[in-house]
Coordinates of N, CA and C in Angstrom, one line a residue:
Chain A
X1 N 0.8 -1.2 0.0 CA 0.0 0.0 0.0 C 0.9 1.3 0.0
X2 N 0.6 2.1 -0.6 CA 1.2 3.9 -1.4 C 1.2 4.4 0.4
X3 N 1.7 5.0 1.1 CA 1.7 5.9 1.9 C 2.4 7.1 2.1
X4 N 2.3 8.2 1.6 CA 3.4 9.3 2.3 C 2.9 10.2 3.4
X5 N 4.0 10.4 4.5 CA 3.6 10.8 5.3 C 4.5 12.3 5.7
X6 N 3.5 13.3 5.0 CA 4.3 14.8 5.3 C 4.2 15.0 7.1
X7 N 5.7 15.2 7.5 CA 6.0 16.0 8.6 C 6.5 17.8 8.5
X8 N 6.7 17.9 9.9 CA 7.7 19.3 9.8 C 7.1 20.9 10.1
X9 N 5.8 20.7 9.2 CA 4.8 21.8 9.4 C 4.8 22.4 11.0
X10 N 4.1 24.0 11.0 CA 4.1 24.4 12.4 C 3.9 25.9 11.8
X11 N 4.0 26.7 13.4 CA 4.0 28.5 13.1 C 5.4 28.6 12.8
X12 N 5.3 29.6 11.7 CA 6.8 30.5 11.6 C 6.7 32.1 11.2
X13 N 6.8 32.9 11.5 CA 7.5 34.2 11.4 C 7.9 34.6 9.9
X14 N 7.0 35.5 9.6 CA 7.6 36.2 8.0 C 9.2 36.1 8.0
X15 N 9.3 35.9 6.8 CA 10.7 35.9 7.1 C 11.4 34.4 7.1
X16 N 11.2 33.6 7.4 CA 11.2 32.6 8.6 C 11.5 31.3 7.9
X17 N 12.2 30.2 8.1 CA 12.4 29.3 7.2 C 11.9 27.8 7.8
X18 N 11.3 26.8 6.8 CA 11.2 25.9 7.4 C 11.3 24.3 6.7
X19 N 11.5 23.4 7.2 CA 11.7 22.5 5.8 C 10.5 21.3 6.6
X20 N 10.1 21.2 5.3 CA 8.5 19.4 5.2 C 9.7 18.7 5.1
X21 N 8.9 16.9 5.0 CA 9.4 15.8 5.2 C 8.6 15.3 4.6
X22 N 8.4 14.3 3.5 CA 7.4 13.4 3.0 C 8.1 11.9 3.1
X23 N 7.6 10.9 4.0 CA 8.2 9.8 4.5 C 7.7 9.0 3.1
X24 N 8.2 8.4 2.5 CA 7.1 7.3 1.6 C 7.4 5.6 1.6
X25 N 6.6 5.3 1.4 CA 6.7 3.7 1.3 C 5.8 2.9 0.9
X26 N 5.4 1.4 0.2 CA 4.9 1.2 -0.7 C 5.2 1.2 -1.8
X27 N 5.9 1.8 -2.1 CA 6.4 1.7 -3.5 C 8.0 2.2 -4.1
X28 N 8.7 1.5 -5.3 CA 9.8 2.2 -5.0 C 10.1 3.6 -5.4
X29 N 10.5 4.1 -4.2 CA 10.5 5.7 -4.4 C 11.7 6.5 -5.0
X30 N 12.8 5.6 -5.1 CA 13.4 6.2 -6.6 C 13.2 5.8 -7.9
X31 N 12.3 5.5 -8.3 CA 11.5 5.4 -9.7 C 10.7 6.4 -10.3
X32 N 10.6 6.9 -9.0 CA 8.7 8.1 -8.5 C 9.7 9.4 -9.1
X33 N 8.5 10.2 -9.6 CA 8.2 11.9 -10.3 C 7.6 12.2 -8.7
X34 N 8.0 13.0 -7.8 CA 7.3 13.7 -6.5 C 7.0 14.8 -6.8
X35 N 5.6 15.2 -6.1 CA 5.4 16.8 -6.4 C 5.1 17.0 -4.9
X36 N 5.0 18.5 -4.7 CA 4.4 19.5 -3.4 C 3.0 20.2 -3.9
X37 N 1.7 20.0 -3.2 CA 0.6 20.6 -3.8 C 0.3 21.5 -2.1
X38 N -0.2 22.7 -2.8 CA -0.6 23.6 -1.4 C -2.0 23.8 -1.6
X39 N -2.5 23.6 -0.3 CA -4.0 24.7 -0.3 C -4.2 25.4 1.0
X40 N -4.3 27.1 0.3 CA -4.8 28.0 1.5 C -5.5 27.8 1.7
X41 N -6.1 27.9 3.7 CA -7.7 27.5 4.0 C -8.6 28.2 3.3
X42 N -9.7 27.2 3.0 CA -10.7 27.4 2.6 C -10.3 27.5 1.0
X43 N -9.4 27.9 0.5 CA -8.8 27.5 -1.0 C -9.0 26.6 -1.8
X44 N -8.6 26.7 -2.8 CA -8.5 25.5 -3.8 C -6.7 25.1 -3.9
X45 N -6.6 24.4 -4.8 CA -5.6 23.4 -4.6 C -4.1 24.4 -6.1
X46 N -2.9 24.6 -5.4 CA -1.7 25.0 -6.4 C -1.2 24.4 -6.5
X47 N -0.6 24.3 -7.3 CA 0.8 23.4 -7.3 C 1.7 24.4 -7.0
X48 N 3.0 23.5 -6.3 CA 4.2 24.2 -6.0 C 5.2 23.4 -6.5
X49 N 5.4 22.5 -7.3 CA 6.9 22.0 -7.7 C 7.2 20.5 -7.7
X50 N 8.1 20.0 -8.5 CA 7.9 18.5 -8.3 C 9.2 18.6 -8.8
X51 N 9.8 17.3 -8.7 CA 11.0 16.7 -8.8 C 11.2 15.4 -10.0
X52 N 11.9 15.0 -10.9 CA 12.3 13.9 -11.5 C 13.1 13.4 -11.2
X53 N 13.0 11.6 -11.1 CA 13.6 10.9 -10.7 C 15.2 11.1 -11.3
X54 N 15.9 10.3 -10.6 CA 17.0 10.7 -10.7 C 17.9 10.2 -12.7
X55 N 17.2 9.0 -12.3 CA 17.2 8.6 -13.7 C 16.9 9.8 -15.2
X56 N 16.2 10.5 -14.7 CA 15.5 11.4 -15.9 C 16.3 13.0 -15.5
X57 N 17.0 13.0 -14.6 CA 18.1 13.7 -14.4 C 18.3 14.6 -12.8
X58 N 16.7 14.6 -12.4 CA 16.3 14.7 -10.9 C 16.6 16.1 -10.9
X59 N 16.2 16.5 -11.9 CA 15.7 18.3 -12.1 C 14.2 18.9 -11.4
X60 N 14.5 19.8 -10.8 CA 12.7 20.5 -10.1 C 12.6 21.5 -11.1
X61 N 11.1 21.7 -11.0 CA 10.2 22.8 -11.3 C 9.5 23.2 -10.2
X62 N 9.4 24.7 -10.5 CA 8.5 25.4 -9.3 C 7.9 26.2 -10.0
X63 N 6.4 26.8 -9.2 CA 5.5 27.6 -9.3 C 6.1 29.1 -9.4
X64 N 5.9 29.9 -9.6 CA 6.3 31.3 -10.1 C 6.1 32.1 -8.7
X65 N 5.1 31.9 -7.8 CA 5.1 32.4 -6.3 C 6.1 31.6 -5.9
X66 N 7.0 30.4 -5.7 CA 7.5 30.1 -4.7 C 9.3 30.2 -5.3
X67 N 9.2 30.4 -6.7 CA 10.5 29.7 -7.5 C 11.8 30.7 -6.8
X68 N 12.8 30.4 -6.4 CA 14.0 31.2 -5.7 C 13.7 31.5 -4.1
X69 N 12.8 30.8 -3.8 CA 12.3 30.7 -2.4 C 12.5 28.8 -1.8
X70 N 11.5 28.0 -2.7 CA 11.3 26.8 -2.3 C 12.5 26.1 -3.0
X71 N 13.0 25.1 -2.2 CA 13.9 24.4 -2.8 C 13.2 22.5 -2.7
X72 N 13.0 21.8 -3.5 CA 12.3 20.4 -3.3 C 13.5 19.4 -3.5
X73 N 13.9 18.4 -2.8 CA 14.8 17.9 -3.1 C 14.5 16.3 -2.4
X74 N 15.2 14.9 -3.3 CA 15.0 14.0 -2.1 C 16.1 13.1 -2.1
X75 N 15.8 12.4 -0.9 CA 16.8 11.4 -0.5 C 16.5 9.8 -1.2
X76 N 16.7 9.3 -1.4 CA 16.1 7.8 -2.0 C 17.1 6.9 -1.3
X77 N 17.9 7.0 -0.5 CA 18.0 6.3 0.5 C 17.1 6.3 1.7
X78 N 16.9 7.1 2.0 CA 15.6 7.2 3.2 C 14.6 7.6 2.5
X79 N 13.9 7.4 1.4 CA 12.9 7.2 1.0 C 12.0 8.4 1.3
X80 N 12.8 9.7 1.3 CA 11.8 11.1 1.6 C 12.1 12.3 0.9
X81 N 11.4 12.9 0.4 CA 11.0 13.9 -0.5 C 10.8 15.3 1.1
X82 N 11.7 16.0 1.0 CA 11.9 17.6 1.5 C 11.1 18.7 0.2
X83 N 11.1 19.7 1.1 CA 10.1 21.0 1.1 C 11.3 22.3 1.6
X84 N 12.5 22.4 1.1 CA 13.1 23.4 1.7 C 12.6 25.0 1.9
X85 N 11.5 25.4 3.0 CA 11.3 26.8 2.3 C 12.0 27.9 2.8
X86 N 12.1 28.8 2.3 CA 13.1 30.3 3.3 C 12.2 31.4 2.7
X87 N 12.5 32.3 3.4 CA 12.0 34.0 2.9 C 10.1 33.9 2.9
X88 N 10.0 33.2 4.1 CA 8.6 32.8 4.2 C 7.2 34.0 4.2
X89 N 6.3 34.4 3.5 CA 5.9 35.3 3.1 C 4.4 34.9 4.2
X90 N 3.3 35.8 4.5 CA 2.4 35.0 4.9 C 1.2 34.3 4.0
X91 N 1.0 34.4 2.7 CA 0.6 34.2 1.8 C 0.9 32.6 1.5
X92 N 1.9 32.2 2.1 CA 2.6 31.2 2.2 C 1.5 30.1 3.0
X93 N 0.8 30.5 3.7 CA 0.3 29.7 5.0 C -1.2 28.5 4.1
X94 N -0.7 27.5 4.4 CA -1.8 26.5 3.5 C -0.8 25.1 4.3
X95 N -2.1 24.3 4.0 CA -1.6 22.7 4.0 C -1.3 22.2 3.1
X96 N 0.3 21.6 3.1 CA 1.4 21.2 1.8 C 1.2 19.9 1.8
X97 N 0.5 19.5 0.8 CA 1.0 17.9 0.5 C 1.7 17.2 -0.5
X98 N 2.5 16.1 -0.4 CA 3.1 15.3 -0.9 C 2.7 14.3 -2.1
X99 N 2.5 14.5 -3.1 CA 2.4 13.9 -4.1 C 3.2 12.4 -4.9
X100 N 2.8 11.7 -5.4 CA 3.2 10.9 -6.3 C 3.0 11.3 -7.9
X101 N 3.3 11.4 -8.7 CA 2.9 11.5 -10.0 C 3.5 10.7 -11.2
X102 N 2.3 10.1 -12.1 CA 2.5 9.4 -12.8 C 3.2 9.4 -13.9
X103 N 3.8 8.3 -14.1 CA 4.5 8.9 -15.2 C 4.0 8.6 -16.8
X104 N 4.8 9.7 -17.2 CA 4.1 10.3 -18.6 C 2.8 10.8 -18.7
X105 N 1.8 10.8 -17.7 CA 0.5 11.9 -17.7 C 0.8 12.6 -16.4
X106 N 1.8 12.8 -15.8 CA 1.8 13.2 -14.8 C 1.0 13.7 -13.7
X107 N -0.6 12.8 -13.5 CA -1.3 13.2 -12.5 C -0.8 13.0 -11.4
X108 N -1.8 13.7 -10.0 CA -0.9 13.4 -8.6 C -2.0 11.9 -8.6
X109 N -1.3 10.5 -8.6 CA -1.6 9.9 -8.5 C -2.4 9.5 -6.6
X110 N -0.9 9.6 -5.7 CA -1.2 9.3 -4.6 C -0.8 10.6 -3.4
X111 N -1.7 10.9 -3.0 CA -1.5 12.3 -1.9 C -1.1 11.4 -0.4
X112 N -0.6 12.2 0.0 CA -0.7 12.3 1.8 C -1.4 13.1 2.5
X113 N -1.4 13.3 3.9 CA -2.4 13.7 4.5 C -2.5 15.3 4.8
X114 N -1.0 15.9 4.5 CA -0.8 17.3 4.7 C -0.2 17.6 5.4
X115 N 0.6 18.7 5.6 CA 1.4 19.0 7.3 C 0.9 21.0 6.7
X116 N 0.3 21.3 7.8 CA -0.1 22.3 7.9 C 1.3 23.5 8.3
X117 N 1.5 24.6 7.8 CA 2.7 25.7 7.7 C 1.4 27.3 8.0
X118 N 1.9 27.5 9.2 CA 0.8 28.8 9.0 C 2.4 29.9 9.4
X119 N 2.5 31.0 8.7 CA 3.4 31.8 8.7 C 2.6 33.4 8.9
X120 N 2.7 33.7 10.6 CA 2.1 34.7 10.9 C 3.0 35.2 12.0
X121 N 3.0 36.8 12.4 CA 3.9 37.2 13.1 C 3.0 37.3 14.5
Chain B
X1 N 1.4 30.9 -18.2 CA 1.0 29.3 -17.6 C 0.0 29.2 -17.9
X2 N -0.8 28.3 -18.1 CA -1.9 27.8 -18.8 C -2.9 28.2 -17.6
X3 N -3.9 29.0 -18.2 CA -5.2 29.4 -17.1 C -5.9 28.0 -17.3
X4 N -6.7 27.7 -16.0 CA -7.3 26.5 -16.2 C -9.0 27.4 -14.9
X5 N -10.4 27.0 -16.2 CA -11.2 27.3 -16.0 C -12.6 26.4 -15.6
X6 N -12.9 26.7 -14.8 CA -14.2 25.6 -14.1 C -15.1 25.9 -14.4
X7 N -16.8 25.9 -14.1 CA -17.8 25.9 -14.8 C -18.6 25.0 -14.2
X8 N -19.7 24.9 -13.5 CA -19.8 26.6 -13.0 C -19.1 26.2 -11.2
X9 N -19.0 27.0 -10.4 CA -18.1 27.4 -9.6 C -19.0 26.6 -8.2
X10 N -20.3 26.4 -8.6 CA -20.5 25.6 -7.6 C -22.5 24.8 -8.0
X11 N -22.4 23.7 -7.7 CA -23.6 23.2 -8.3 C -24.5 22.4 -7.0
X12 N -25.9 22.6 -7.3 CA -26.7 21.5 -6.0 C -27.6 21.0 -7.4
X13 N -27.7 19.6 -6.6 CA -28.4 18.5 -7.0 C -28.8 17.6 -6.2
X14 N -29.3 16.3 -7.1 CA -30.1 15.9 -5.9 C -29.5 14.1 -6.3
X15 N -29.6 13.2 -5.5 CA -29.4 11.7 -5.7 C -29.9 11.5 -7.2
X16 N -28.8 10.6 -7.9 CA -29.3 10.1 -8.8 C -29.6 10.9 -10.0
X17 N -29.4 12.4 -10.1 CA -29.0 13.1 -11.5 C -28.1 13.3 -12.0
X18 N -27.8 12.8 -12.8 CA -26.5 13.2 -13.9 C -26.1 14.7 -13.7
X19 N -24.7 14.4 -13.8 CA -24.0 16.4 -13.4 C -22.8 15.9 -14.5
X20 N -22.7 17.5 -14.7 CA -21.8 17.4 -15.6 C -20.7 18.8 -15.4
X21 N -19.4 18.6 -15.3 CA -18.6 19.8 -14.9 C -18.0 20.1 -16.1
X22 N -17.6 21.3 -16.4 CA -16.8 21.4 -17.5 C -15.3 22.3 -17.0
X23 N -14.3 22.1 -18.3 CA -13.1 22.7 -17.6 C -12.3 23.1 -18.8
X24 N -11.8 24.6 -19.0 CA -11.5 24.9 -20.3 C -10.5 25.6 -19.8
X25 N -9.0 25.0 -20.9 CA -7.9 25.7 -20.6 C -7.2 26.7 -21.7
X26 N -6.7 27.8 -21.0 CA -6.5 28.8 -21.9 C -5.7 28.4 -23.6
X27 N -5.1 27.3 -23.3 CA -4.4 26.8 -24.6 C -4.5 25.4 -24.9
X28 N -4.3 24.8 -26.1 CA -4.6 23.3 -25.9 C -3.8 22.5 -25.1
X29 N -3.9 21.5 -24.6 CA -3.1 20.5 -23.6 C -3.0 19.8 -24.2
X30 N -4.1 19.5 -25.5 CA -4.0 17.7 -26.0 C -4.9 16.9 -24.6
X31 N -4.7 15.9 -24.3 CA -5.4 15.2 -23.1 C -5.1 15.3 -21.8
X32 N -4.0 16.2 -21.3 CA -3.0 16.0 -20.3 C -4.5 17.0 -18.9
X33 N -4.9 16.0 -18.9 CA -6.5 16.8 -17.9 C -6.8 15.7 -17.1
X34 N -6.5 16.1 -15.6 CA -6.9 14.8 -14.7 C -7.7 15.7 -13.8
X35 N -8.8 15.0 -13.1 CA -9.8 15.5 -12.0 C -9.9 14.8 -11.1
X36 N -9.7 15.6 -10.1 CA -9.5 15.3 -8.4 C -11.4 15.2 -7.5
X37 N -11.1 14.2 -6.5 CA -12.3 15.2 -5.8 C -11.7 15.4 -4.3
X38 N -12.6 16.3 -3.9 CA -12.2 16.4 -2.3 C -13.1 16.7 -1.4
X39 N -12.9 15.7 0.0 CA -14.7 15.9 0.7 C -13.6 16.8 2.0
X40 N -14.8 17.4 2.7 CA -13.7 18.3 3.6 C -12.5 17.6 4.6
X41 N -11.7 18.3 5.0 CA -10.8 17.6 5.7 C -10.0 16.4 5.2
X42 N -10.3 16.2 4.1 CA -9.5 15.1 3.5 C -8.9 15.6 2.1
X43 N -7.7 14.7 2.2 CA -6.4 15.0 0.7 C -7.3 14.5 -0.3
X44 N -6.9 15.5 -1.7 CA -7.7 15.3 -2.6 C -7.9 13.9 -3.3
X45 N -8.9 13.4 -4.5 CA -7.9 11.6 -4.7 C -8.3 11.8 -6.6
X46 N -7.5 11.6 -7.1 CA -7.2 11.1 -8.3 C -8.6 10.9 -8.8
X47 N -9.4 10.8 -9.9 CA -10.8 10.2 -10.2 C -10.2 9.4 -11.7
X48 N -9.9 11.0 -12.7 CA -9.7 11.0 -13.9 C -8.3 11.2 -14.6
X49 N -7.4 10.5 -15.5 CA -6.3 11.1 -15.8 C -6.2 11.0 -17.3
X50 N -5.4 11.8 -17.5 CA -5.4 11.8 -19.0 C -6.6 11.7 -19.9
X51 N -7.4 12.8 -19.4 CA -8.8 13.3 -20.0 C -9.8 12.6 -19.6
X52 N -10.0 10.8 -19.7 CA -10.7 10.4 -20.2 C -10.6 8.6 -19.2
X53 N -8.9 8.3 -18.4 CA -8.7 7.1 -17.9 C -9.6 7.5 -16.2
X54 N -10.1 6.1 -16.3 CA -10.6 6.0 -15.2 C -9.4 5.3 -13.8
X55 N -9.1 6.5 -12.7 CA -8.3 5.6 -12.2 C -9.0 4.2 -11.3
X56 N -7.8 3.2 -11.1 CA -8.2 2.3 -10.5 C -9.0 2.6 -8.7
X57 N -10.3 1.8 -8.6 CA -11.1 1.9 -7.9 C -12.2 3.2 -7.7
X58 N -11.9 4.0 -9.1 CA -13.3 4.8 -8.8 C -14.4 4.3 -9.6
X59 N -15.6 4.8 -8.8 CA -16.5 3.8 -9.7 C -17.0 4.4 -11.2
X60 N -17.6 3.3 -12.1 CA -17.9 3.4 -13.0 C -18.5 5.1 -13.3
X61 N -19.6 5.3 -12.7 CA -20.2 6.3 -13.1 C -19.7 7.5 -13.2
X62 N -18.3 7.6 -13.1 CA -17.4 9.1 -13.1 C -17.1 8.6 -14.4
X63 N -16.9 9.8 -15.4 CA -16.4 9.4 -16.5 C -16.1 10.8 -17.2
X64 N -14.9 11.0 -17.5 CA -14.1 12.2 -18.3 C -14.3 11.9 -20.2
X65 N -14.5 13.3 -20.7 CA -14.7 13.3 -21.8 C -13.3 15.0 -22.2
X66 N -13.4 15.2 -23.4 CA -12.9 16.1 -24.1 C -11.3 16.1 -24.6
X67 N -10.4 17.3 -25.5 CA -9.4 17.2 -25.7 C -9.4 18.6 -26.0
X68 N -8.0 18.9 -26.3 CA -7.4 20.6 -26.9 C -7.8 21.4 -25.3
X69 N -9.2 22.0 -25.4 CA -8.7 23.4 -24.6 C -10.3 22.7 -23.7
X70 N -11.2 21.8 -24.2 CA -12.6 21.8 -23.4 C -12.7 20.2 -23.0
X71 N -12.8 20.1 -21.4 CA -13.5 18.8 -20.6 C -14.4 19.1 -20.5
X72 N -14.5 18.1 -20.0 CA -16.1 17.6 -18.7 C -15.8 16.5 -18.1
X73 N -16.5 16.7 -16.8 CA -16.1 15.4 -16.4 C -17.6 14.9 -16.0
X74 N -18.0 14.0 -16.1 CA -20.0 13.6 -15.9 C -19.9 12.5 -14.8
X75 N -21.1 12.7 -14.0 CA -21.4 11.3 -13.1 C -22.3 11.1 -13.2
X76 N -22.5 10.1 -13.6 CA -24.1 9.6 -14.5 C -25.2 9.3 -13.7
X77 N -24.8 8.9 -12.5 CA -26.2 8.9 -11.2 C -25.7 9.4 -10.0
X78 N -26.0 10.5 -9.2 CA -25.2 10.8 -7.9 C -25.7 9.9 -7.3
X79 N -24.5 9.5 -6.0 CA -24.8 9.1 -4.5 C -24.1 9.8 -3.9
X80 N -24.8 9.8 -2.9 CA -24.6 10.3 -1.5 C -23.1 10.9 -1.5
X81 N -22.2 9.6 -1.5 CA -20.5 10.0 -1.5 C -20.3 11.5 -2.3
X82 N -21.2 11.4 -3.4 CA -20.1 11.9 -4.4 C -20.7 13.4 -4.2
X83 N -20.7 14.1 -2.9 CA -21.1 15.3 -2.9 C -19.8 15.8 -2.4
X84 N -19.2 16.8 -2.9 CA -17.5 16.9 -2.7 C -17.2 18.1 -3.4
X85 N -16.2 18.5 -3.4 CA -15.5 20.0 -4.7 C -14.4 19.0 -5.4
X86 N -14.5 19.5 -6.7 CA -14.2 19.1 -8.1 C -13.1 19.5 -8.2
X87 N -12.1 19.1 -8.7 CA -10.9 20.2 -9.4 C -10.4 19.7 -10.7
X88 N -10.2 20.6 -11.7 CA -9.6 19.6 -12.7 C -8.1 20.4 -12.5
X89 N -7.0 19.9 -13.8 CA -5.9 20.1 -13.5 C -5.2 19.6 -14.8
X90 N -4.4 21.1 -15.5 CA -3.9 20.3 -16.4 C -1.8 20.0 -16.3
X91 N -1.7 18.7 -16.8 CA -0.3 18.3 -16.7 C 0.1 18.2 -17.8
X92 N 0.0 19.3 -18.9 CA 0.8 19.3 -19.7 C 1.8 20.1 -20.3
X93 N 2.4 21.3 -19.2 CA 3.4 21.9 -19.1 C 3.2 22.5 -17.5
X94 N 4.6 22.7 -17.4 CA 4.4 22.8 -15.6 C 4.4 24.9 -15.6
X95 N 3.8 25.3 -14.7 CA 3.5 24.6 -13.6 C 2.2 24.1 -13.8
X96 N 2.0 22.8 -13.4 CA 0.7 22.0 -13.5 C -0.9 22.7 -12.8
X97 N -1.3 23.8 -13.3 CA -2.4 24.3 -12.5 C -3.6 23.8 -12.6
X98 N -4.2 24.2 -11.5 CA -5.7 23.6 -11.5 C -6.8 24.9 -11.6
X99 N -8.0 24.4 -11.9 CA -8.8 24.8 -11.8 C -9.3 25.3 -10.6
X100 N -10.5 26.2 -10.2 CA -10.4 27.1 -9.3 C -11.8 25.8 -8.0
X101 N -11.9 25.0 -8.9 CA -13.3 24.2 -8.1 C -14.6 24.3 -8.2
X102 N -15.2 23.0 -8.6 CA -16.6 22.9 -8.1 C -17.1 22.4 -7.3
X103 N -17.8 23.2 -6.3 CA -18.2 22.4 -5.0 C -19.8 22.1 -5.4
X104 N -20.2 20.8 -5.1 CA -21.5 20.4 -5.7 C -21.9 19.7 -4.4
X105 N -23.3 20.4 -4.1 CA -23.6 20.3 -3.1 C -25.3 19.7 -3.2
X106 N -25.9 18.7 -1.9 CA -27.1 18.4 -2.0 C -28.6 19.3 -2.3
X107 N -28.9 19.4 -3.2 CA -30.3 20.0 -3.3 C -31.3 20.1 -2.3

């Protein structure tokens, strides 16, 4: 069974830096396309960035709000996909979740449950 | 980045009527159009991908149609479950945006 499990979330301070953790297992997770999806409360759903396996050269893309801010990066020995963020804005504040994405139609196939980032002073 | 457009922004119905959402993106994608649902407090889940595939374990009655710039996505008889907000979402140049949502709610 697919599981990822975003940690790390909390309050931080404009300004303010903080890094997720997406634990995954079920599947092999150096094969996997990962993405980060945000939604502000009450919001609908952004994308923030995903990653290519290492194989395909393990290049990110990011969203135009977060790009020179968020850094996504992962480990495939510990089987976890990071959220590096810095220069935290409060606009910023939504629950980030961890994606799987398919490959070649790249939907978010399998989500996790969220780790909540609220960035208020 | 590809605007991606919902229609209409939020719907009530009642058990057992056919609903139909639509979702038009500012440029063509080709088929690269998957639709999420989401009931509150829970991560969204996969329904539709690549326009038209049904993912595994959603039921029959969800079914995606369209290509270039116009979906839909139809549920041919509501139940109960399927009262939730909609998102479509296209993945065919990043950043992968979605649609703004249809929340379809009991009549």
């Amino acid at each position: 069974e697919v599981q990822l499990v975003e940690s790390g979330g909390g309050l931080v301070k404009p300004g303010g830096s903080l890094r997720l953790s997406c634990a995954a297992s079920g599947f092999t997770f150096s094969n996997a396309w990962m993405s980060w999806v945000r939604q502000a409360p009450g919001k609908g759903l952004e994308w923030v960035g995903r990653i290519k396996r290492k194989t395909d050269g393990g290049t990110t893309d990011y969203a135009a709000p977060v790009k020179g801010r968020f850094t996504i990066s992962r480990d495939d020995s510990k089987n976890t996909l990071y959220l590096q963020m810095n220069s935290l804005k409060t606009e910023d504040t939504a629950l980030y979740y961890c994606t799987t994405l398919r490959y070649l139609d790249w939907a978010n196939d399998y989500w996790g449950q969220g780790t909540l980032v609220t960035v208020s002073s | 980045d590809i605007q991606m457009t919902q229609s209409p922004s939020s719907l009530s119905a009642s058990v057992r009527d056919r609903v139909t959402i639509t979702c038009r993106a500012s440029q063509s994608i080709t088929t690269y159009l998957n639709w999420y649902q989401q009931k509150p407090g829970k991560a969204p889940k996969l329904l539709i991908y690549a326009a038209s595939s049904l993912q595994s374990g959603v039921p029959s009655r969800f079914s995606g149609s369209g290509s270039g710039t116009d979906f839909t996505l139809t549920i041919s008889s509501l139940q109960p479950e399927d009262f939730a907000t909609y998102f479509c979402q296209q993945s065919y140049s990043t950043p992968y945006t979605f649609g703004q949502g249809t929340k379809l709610e009991i009549k």
